């Protein structure tokens, strides 16, 4: 089954509301009318409402960078799925390595967030990926397998099909060091095998797996031409419309 390429920009903790609106306008101008590729941008929470107004009549969808699994209540600092729905969010990034590294995200909290997001009608972008030490010591497959199985525990096939996976090797994030197209594809093929084991081959073949980690216009074409690389989750290069456009339409 053909998988439509999906490019998402993760703006991380960058942009004021003013910056975010300007950046979103640039993205809409650059890629908002094409529909060959699915495109989403994920600004910080405080800019979601303003950016929604900018993207609303375009093909650019809105995403959030995280969500809490509880429905509401005394969870100071957290944002729930209902809030994201009410502001017009379609996608939500869950389990980013920065969340895992700095904010105590575990496979179990990732799973709870995915369950809550799906229940609320949000589409999860589930991040997995190994550190440099793990790769060097030959543990890439074990780590990625544990993260994938943990993320999808108890999630039905029908719900899993609504998810995108982002394979982001931690050593390639923000470092300028990209996984080679072969390394990325090898990991994606491996993840798809796990999905086939969890669900079935047809489901595994239809789920999209993005690559993330120093993706930019200069390496996007080769990465995206790999058999199992179905898109990208873009950090640094998502902060400049012309670079983001160069990934959506790679030359
Ligand atoms: P960079 O593209 O800056 O390496 O970030 C990747 C990433 O973490 C996207 O979520």
XYZ file of C-alpha atoms and ligand atoms in Angstrom:
261
model
C 0.000 0.000 0.000
C 1.327 3.421 -0.903
C 2.030 5.537 2.144
C 1.610 9.282 1.667
C 4.667 11.239 2.773
C 4.112 13.130 6.012
C 6.392 16.006 7.014
C 5.869 17.575 10.445
C 7.703 20.507 11.972
C 8.471 20.322 15.673
C 9.243 23.875 16.722
C 10.248 22.777 20.239
C 10.646 25.673 22.719
C 11.158 28.297 20.041
C 9.112 31.309 18.875
C 7.058 33.948 20.646
C 3.438 34.218 19.488
C 4.508 36.907 17.044
C 7.353 34.769 15.668
C 5.061 31.759 15.452
C 2.457 33.609 13.402
C 5.131 34.892 11.014
C 6.677 31.437 10.661
C 3.284 29.789 10.130
C 2.469 32.369 7.435
C 5.737 31.533 5.700
C 4.974 27.814 5.856
C 1.442 28.301 4.502
C 2.785 30.403 1.638
C 5.464 27.852 0.833
C 3.551 24.569 1.145
C -0.017 25.336 2.189
C -1.649 24.737 -1.170
C 0.111 21.531 -2.224
C -1.449 18.208 -1.326
C 1.133 15.709 -2.531
C 2.558 15.588 0.981
C 0.776 15.749 4.351
C 2.194 18.661 6.341
C 1.822 19.637 9.996
C 3.446 22.211 12.242
C 3.736 21.858 16.008
C 4.267 25.210 17.734
C 4.495 25.712 21.493
C 1.152 25.550 23.337
C 0.873 29.313 23.798
C 0.905 29.863 20.040
C -1.528 27.129 19.012
C -4.582 29.386 18.824
C -2.843 32.103 16.827
C -1.243 29.594 14.459
C -4.576 27.818 13.975
C -5.962 31.047 12.532
C -3.083 31.200 10.075
C -3.332 27.596 8.834
C -7.091 27.107 8.921
C -7.799 27.467 5.195
C -4.661 25.658 4.046
C -3.413 22.091 3.837
C -1.122 22.668 6.816
C -2.409 20.869 9.896
C -1.805 21.848 13.496
C 0.048 19.645 15.987
C 1.034 19.924 19.649
C 4.337 18.827 21.180
C 2.991 16.834 24.128
C -0.177 16.197 26.111
C -1.083 14.942 29.548
C -3.124 11.750 29.836
C -5.525 12.906 32.539
C -8.822 14.449 31.466
C -8.717 17.550 33.691
C -8.052 18.656 37.225
C -5.207 19.462 39.561
C -2.184 18.932 37.292
C -0.460 22.292 37.378
C 1.368 23.108 34.180
C -0.194 20.355 32.117
C -2.423 20.454 29.056
C -5.039 17.787 28.315
C -6.437 16.335 25.096
C -9.735 18.246 25.356
C -7.835 21.529 25.425
C -5.877 20.550 22.320
C -9.064 19.515 20.541
C -10.738 22.785 21.431
C -7.937 24.823 19.870
C -8.051 22.825 16.636
C -5.116 20.470 17.011
C -5.019 17.385 14.760
C -1.718 15.722 15.695
C 0.174 15.385 18.946
C 3.825 14.419 19.365
C 4.201 11.867 22.153
C 7.366 10.441 23.688
C 9.904 12.805 22.159
C 13.424 11.948 23.289
C 13.715 15.357 24.974
C 10.664 14.467 27.056
C 12.187 11.074 27.808
C 15.597 12.510 28.686
C 14.673 15.634 30.642
C 11.101 15.160 31.863
C 10.763 11.593 33.083
C 8.813 10.273 30.114
C 8.697 6.478 30.183
C 7.215 3.840 27.896
C 4.339 3.662 30.341
C 3.535 7.402 30.262
C 3.916 7.328 26.475
C 1.318 4.558 26.375
C -1.085 6.474 28.615
C -0.736 9.582 26.476
C -1.365 7.640 23.266
C -4.486 6.034 24.743
C -5.828 9.401 25.916
C -5.052 11.106 22.600
C -6.766 8.412 20.552
C -9.801 8.488 22.794
C -10.064 12.235 22.235
C -9.697 11.918 18.464
C -6.149 13.268 18.246
C -3.604 11.574 15.983
C -0.401 10.621 17.845
C 3.086 10.973 16.407
C 4.908 8.444 18.562
C 8.648 9.061 18.940
C 11.176 6.299 19.477
C 14.935 6.107 19.054
C 18.192 4.992 20.624
C 21.028 7.013 22.138
C 24.570 6.959 20.792
C 25.744 4.664 23.603
C 22.918 2.272 22.871
C 23.738 2.214 19.169
C 27.465 1.778 19.806
C 26.831 -1.126 22.132
C 24.618 -2.870 19.582
C 21.371 -2.223 21.418
C 19.505 -0.217 18.785
C 17.064 -2.983 17.963
C 16.399 -3.910 21.581
C 15.734 -0.296 22.569
C 13.499 0.455 19.631
C 11.606 -2.788 20.134
C 10.973 -2.102 23.830
C 9.832 1.451 23.089
C 7.519 0.338 20.278
C 5.955 -2.528 22.217
C 5.585 -0.308 25.282
C 3.953 2.476 23.307
C 1.380 0.229 21.657
C 0.549 -2.000 24.597
C -3.208 -2.503 24.740
C -3.805 -0.335 21.656
C -6.160 -1.930 19.133
C -5.222 -2.408 15.512
C -7.827 0.125 14.455
C -6.338 2.748 16.795
C -2.741 1.903 15.905
C -3.547 2.693 12.290
C -4.254 6.290 13.322
C -0.713 6.678 14.674
C 2.461 7.804 12.956
C 5.794 6.633 14.328
C 8.816 8.923 14.298
C 12.145 7.119 14.463
C 14.524 9.710 15.873
C 17.955 8.390 16.797
C 18.883 10.611 19.753
C 22.469 11.038 18.478
C 21.140 12.668 15.301
C 18.845 15.212 16.937
C 20.108 18.771 16.697
C 23.654 17.540 16.224
C 23.982 18.003 12.483
C 24.785 14.312 12.352
C 22.176 12.481 10.281
C 21.607 8.760 10.160
C 22.654 7.553 6.726
C 19.687 6.704 4.519
C 20.618 3.042 4.963
C 20.769 3.303 8.766
C 17.399 5.054 8.846
C 15.788 2.562 6.517
C 17.181 -0.408 8.393
C 15.646 0.883 11.624
C 12.322 1.598 9.919
C 12.183 -1.891 8.413
C 12.872 -3.281 11.873
C 10.095 -1.197 13.467
C 7.692 -2.318 10.769
C 8.523 -5.934 11.597
C 7.557 -5.303 15.206
C 4.305 -3.674 14.078
C 3.584 -6.704 11.902
C 4.147 -8.910 14.928
C 1.938 -6.716 17.143
C -0.827 -6.404 14.541
C -0.459 -7.889 11.061
C 1.566 -7.346 7.910
C -1.084 -5.262 6.183
C -1.381 -2.867 9.136
C 2.391 -2.612 9.432
C 2.640 -1.781 5.744
C 0.071 0.983 6.016
C 1.481 2.777 9.084
C 3.756 5.726 8.406
C 7.218 5.927 9.924
C 8.922 9.323 9.847
C 12.635 9.849 10.283
C 13.828 12.654 12.551
C 17.322 13.948 13.268
C 19.066 16.758 11.388
C 16.888 16.332 8.324
C 17.355 19.246 5.943
C 16.874 20.120 2.269
C 20.278 18.683 1.398
C 19.610 15.190 2.731
C 15.814 14.957 2.560
C 15.531 13.544 -0.917
C 17.807 10.606 -0.263
C 16.251 9.834 3.108
C 12.698 10.105 1.770
C 13.467 7.901 -1.218
C 14.181 4.927 1.059
C 11.567 2.178 0.900
C 10.436 2.515 4.502
C 11.018 6.202 5.260
C 7.587 7.803 4.936
C 8.304 11.341 6.024
C 10.180 13.437 8.523
C 9.829 15.028 11.923
C 11.836 18.202 11.551
C 13.373 20.308 14.319
C 15.856 23.037 13.376
C 14.960 23.170 9.682
C 11.274 23.648 10.547
C 12.065 27.111 11.921
C 12.754 28.553 8.462
C 9.988 28.350 5.843
C 12.459 28.005 2.973
C 14.253 25.081 4.641
C 10.986 23.392 5.596
C 9.750 23.836 2.028
C 12.970 22.279 0.796
C 12.121 19.147 2.756
C 8.461 19.022 1.673
C 9.585 19.424 -1.962
C 13.109 17.935 -1.887
C 15.344 18.362 -4.900
P 16.535 18.378 14.437
O 15.871 18.333 13.077
O 16.828 19.762 14.911
O 17.695 17.450 14.525
O 15.431 17.823 15.476
C 14.796 16.624 15.203
C 13.704 16.455 16.197
O 13.952 16.236 17.370
C 12.319 16.579 15.728
O 11.421 16.177 16.697
